[in-house]
PDB file of C-alpha atoms and ligand atoms in Angstrom:
ATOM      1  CA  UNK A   1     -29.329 -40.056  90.742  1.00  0.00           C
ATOM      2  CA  UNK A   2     -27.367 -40.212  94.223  1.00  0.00           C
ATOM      3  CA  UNK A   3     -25.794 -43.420  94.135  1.00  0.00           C
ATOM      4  CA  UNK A   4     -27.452 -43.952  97.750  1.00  0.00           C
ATOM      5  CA  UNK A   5     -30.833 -44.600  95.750  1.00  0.00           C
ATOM      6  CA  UNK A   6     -32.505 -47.232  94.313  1.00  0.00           C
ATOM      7  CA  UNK A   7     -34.572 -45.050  92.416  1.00  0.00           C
ATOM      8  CA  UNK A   8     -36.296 -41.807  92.236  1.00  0.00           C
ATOM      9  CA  UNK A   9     -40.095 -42.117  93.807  1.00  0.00           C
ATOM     10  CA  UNK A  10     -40.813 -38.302  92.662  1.00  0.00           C
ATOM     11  CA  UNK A  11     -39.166 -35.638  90.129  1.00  0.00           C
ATOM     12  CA  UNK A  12     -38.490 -32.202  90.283  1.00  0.00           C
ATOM     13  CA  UNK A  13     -41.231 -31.888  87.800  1.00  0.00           C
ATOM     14  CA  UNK A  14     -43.926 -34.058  89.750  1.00  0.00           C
ATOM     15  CA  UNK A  15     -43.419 -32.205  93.003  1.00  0.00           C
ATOM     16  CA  UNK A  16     -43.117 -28.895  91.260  1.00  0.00           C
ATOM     17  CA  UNK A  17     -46.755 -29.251  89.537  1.00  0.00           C
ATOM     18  CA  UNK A  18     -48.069 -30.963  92.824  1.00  0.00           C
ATOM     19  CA  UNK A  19     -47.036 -28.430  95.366  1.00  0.00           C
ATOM     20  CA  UNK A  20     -48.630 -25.315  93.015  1.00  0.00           C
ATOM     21  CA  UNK A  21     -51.360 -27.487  92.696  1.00  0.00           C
ATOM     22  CA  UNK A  22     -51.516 -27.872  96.002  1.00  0.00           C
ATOM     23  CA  UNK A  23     -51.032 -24.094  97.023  1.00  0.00           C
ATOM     24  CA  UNK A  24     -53.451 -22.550  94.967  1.00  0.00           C
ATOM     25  CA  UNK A  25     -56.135 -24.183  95.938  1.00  0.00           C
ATOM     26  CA  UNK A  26     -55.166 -23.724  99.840  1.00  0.00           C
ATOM     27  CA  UNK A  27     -54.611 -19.882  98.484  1.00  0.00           C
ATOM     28  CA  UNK A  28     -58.177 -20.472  97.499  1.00  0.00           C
ATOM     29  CA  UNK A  29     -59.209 -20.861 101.015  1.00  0.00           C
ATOM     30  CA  UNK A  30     -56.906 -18.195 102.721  1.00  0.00           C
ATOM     31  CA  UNK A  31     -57.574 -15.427 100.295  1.00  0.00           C
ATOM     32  CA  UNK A  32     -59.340 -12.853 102.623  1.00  0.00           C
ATOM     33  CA  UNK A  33     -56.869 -13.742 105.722  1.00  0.00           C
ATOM     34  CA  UNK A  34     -53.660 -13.565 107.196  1.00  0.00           C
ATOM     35  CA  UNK A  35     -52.228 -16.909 108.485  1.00  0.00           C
ATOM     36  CA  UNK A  36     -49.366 -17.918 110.270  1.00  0.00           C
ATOM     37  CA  UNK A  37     -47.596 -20.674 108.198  1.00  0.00           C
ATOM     38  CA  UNK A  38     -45.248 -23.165 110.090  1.00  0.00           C
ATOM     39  CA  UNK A  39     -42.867 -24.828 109.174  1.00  0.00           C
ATOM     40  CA  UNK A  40     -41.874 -27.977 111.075  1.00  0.00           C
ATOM     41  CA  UNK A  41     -37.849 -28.085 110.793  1.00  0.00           C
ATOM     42  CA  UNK A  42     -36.064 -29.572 109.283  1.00  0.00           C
ATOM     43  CA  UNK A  43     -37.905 -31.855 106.747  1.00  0.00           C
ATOM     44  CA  UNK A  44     -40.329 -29.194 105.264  1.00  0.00           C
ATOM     45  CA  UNK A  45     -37.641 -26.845 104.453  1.00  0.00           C
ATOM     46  CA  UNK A  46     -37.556 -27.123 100.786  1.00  0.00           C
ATOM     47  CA  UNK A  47     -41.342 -27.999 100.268  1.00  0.00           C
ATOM     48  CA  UNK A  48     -42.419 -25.152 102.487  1.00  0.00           C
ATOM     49  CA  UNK A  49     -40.006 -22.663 101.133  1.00  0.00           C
ATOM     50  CA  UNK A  50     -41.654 -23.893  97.300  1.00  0.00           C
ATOM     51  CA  UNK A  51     -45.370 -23.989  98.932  1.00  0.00           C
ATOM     52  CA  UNK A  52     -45.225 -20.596 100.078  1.00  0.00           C
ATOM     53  CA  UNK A  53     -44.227 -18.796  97.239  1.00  0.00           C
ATOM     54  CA  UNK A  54     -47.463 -20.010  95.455  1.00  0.00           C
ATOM     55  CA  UNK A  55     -49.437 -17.991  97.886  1.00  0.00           C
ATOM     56  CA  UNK A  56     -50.749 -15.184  97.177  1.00  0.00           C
ATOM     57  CA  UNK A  57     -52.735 -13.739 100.573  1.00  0.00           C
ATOM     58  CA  UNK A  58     -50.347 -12.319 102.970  1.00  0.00           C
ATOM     59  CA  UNK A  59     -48.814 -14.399 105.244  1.00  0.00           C
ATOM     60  CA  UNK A  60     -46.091 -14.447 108.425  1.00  0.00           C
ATOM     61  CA  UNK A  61     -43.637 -17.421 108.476  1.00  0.00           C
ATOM     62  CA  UNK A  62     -42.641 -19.105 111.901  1.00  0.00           C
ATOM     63  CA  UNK A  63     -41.384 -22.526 112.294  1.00  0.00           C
ATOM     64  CA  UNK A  64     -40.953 -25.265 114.822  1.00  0.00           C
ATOM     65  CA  UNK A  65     -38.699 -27.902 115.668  1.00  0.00           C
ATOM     66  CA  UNK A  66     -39.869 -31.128 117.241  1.00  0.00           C
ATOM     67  CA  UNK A  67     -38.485 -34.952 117.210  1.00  0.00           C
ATOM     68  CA  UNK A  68     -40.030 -38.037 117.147  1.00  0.00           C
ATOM     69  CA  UNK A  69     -37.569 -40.172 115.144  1.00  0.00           C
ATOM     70  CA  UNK A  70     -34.119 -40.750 116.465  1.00  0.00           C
ATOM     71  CA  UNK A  71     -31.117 -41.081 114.206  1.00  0.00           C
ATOM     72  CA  UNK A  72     -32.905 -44.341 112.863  1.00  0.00           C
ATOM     73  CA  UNK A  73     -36.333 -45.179 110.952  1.00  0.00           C
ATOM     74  CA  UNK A  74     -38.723 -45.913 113.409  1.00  0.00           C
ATOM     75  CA  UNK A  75     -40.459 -43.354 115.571  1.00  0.00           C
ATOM     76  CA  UNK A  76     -39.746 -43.360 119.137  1.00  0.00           C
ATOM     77  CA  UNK A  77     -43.288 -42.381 120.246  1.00  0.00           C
ATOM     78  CA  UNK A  78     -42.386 -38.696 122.415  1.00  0.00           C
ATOM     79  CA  UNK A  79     -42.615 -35.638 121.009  1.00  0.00           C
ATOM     80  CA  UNK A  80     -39.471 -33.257 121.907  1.00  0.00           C
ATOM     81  CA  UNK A  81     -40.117 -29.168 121.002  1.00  0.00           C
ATOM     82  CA  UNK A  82     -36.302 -28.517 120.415  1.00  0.00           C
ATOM     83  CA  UNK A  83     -37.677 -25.139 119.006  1.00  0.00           C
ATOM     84  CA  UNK A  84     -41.253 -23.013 119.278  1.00  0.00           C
ATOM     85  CA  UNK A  85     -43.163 -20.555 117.503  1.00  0.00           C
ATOM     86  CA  UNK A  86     -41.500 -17.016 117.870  1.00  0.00           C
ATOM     87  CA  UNK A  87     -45.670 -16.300 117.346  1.00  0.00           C
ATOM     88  CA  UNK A  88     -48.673 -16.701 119.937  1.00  0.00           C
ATOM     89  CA  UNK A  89     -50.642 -18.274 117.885  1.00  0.00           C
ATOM     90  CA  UNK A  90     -53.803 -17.276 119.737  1.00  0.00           C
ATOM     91  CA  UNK A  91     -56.518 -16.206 117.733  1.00  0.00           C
ATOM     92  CA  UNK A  92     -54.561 -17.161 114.465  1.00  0.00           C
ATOM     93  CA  UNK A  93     -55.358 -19.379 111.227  1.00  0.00           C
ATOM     94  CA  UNK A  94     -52.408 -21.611 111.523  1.00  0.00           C
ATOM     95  CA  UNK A  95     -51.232 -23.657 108.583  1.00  0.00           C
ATOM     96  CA  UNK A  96     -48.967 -26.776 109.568  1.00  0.00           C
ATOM     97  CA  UNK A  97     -46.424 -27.817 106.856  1.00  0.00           C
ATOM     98  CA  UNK A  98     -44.972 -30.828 107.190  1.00  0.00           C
ATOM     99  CA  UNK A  99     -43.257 -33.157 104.925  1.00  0.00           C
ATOM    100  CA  UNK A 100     -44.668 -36.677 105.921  1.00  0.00           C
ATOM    101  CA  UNK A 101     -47.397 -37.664 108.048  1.00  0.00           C
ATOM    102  CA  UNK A 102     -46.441 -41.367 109.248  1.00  0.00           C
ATOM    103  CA  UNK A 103     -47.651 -43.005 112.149  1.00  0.00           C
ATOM    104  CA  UNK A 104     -49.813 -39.200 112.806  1.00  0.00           C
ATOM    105  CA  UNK A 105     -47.983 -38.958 116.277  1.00  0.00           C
ATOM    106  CA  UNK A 106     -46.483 -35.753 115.703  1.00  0.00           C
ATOM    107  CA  UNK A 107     -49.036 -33.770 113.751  1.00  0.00           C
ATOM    108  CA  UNK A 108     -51.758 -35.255 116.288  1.00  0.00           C
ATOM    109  CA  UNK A 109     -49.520 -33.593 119.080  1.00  0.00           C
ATOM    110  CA  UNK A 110     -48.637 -30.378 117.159  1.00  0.00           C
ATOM    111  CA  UNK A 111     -52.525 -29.671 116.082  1.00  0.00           C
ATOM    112  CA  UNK A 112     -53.401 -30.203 120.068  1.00  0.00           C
ATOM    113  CA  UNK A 113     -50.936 -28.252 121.310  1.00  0.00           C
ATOM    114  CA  UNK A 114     -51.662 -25.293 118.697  1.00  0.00           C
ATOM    115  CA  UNK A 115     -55.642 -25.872 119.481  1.00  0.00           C
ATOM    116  CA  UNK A 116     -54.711 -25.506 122.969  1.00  0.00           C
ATOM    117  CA  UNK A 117     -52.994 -21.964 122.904  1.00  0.00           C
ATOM    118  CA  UNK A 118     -55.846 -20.618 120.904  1.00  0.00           C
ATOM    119  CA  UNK A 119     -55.353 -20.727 117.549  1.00  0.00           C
ATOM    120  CA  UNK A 120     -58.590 -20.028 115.852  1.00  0.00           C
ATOM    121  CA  UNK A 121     -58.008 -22.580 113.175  1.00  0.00           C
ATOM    122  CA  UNK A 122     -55.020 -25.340 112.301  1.00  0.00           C
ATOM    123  CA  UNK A 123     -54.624 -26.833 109.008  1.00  0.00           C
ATOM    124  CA  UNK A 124     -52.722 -29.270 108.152  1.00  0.00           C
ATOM    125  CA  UNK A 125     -50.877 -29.333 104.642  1.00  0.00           C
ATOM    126  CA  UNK A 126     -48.470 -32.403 103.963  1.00  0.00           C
ATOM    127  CA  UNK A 127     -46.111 -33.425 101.334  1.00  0.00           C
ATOM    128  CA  UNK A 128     -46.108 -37.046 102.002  1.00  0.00           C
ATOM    129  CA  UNK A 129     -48.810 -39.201 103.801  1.00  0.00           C
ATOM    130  CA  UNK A 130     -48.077 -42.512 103.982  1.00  0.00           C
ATOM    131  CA  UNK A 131     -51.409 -43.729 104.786  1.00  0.00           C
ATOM    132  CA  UNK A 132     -50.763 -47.205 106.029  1.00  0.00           C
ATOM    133  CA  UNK A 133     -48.510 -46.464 108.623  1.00  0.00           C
ATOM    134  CA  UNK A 134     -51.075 -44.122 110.528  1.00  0.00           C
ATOM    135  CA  UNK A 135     -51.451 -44.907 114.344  1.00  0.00           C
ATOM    136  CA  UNK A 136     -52.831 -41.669 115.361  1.00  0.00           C
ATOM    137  CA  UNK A 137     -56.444 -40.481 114.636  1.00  0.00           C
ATOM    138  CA  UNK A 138     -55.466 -37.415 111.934  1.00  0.00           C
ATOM    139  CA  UNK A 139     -55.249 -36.876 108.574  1.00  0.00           C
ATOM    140  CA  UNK A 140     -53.885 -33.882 106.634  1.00  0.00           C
ATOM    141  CA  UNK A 141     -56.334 -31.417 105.367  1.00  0.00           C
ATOM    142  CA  UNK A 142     -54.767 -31.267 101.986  1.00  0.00           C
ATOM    143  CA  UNK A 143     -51.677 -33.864 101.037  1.00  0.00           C
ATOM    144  CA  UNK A 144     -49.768 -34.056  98.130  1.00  0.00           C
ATOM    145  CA  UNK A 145     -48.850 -37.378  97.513  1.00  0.00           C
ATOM    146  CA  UNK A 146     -49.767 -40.744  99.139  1.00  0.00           C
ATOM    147  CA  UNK A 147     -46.607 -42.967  99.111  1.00  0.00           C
ATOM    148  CA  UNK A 148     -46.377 -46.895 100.394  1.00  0.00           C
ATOM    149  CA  UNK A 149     -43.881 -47.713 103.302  1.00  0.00           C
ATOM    150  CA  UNK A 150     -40.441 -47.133 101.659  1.00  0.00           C
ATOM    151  CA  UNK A 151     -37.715 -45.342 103.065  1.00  0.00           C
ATOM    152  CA  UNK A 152     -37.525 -41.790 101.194  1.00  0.00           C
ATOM    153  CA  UNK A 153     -34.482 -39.043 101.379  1.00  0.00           C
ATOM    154  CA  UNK A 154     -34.595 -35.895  99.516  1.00  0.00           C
ATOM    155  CA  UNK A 155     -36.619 -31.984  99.203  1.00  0.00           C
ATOM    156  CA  UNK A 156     -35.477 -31.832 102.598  1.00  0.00           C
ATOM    157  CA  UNK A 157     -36.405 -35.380 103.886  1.00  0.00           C
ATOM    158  CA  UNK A 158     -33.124 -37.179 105.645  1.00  0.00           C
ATOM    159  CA  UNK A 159     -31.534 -40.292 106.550  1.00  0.00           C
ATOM    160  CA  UNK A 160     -28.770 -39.779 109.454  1.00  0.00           C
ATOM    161  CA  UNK A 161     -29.132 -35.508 107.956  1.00  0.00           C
ATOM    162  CA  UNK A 162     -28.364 -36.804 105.122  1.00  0.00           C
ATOM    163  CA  UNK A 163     -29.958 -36.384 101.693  1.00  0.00           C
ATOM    164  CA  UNK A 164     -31.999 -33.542 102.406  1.00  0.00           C
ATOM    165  CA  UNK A 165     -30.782 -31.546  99.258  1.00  0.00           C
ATOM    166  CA  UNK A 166     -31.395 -33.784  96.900  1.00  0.00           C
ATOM    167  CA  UNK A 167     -34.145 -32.080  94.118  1.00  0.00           C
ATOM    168  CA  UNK A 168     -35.889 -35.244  94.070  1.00  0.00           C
ATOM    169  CA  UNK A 169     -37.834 -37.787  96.373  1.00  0.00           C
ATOM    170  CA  UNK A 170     -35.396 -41.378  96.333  1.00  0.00           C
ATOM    171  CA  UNK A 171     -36.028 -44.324  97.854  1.00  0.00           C
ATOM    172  CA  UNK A 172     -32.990 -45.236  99.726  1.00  0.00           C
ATOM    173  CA  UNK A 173     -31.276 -48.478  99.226  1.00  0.00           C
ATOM    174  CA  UNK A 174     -32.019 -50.914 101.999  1.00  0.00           C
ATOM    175  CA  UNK A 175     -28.254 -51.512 102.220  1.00  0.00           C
ATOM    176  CA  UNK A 176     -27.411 -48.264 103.588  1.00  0.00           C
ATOM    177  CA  UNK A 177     -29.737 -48.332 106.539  1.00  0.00           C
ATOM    178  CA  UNK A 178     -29.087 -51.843 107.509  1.00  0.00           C
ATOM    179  CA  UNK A 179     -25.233 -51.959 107.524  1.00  0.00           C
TER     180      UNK A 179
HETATM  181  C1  PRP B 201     -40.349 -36.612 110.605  1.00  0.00           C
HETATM  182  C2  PRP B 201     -41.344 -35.770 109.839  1.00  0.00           C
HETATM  183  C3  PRP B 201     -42.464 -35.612 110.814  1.00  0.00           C
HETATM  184  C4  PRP B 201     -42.449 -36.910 111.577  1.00  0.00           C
HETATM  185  C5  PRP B 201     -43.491 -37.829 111.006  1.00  0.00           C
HETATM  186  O1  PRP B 201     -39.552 -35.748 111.338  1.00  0.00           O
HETATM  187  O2  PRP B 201     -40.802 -34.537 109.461  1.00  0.00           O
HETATM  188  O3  PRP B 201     -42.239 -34.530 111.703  1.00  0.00           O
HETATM  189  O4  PRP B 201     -41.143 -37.449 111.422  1.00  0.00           O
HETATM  190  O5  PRP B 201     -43.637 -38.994 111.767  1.00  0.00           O
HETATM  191  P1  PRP B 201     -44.919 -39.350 112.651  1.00  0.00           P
HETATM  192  O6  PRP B 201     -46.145 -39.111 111.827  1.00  0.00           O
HETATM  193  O7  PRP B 201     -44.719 -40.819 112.960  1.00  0.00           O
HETATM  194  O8  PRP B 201     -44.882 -38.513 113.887  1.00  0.00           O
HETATM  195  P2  PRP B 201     -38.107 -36.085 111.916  1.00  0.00           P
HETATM  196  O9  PRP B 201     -38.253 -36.329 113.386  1.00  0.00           O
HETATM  197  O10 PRP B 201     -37.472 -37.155 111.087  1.00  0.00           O
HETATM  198  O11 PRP B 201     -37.292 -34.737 111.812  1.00  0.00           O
HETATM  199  P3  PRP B 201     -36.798 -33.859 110.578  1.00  0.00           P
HETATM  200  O12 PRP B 201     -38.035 -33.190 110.004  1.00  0.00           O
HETATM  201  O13 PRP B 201     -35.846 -32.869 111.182  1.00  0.00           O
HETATM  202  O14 PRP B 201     -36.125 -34.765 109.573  1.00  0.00           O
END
């Protein structure tokens, strides 16, 4: 374990049996179409890249690049596009991936703004929800995990850009944020 850590929330093993679990049963769903999946950089990276290869209906990648956390832990409440869909997404079944739904700012945004162009149908597909932190009216249509309020790095999730290849979810030592 990165000596960063205080200890690993979720294995390579847990997240790998999740995330099919996960994906098949959204393949379920998607079977007869031909959706746009995208990716919101960077933190999905490494789940999306494992979600997707569970799927078995054709599908075009895209991916997006907003903000709403600075360099520290708390979100700053405005949502920056630093990068958008190379896709209209009119008339499309859109699937979100996202690593963690917090306070819902973010994916509340994204689904509006996706609704807005046209898309004929958004769903939402996250890795981690932490439930209790939700400020936003939205919930992921299918989640992987629920987690508490602890500060996790790893499968693309950062602290500072750090820590996003780790294999595993960590929870980061408090020291490392606070100094
Ligand atoms: C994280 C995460 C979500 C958002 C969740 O992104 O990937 O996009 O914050 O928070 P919210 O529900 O309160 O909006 P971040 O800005 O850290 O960027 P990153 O994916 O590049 O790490």
């Amino acid at each position: 374990m990165h000596k960063d850590c205080e200890r690993i929330m979720l294995t390579e093993e847990q997240l790998r049996a999740r995330v099919k679990e996960v994906a098949l049963q959204v393949d379920e769903i998607y079977k007869d179409k031909r959706p746009l999946v995208v990716g919101i950089l960077k933190g999905s990276i490494i789940f999306y890249s494992d979600f997707i290869r569970f799927l078995t209906m054709p599908v075009e990648l895209d991916f997006m690049a907003v903000s709403s956390y600075g360099s520290g832990a708390v979100s700053s409440g405005k949502l920056n596009i630093k990068k958008d869909l190379d896709r209209d997404v009119a008339g499309r079944d859109v699937i979100i991936v996202e690593d963690i739904i917090d306070s819902g700012f973010t994916l509340a945004n994204l689904k509006a703004l996706l609704t807005e162009r046209g898309a004929a149908s958004v769903m939402i597909v996250t890795l981690l929800n932490k439930k209790d932190r939700r400020e936003y009216d939205i919930a992921p249509d299918y989640n992987c995990f629920d987690i508490e309020n602890e500060f996790v790095v790893g499968y693309g999730l950062d602290y500072n850009e750090q820590y996003r290849s780790l294999p595993y979810i960590g929870i980061l030592k408090r020291s490392v944020y606070e100094k």
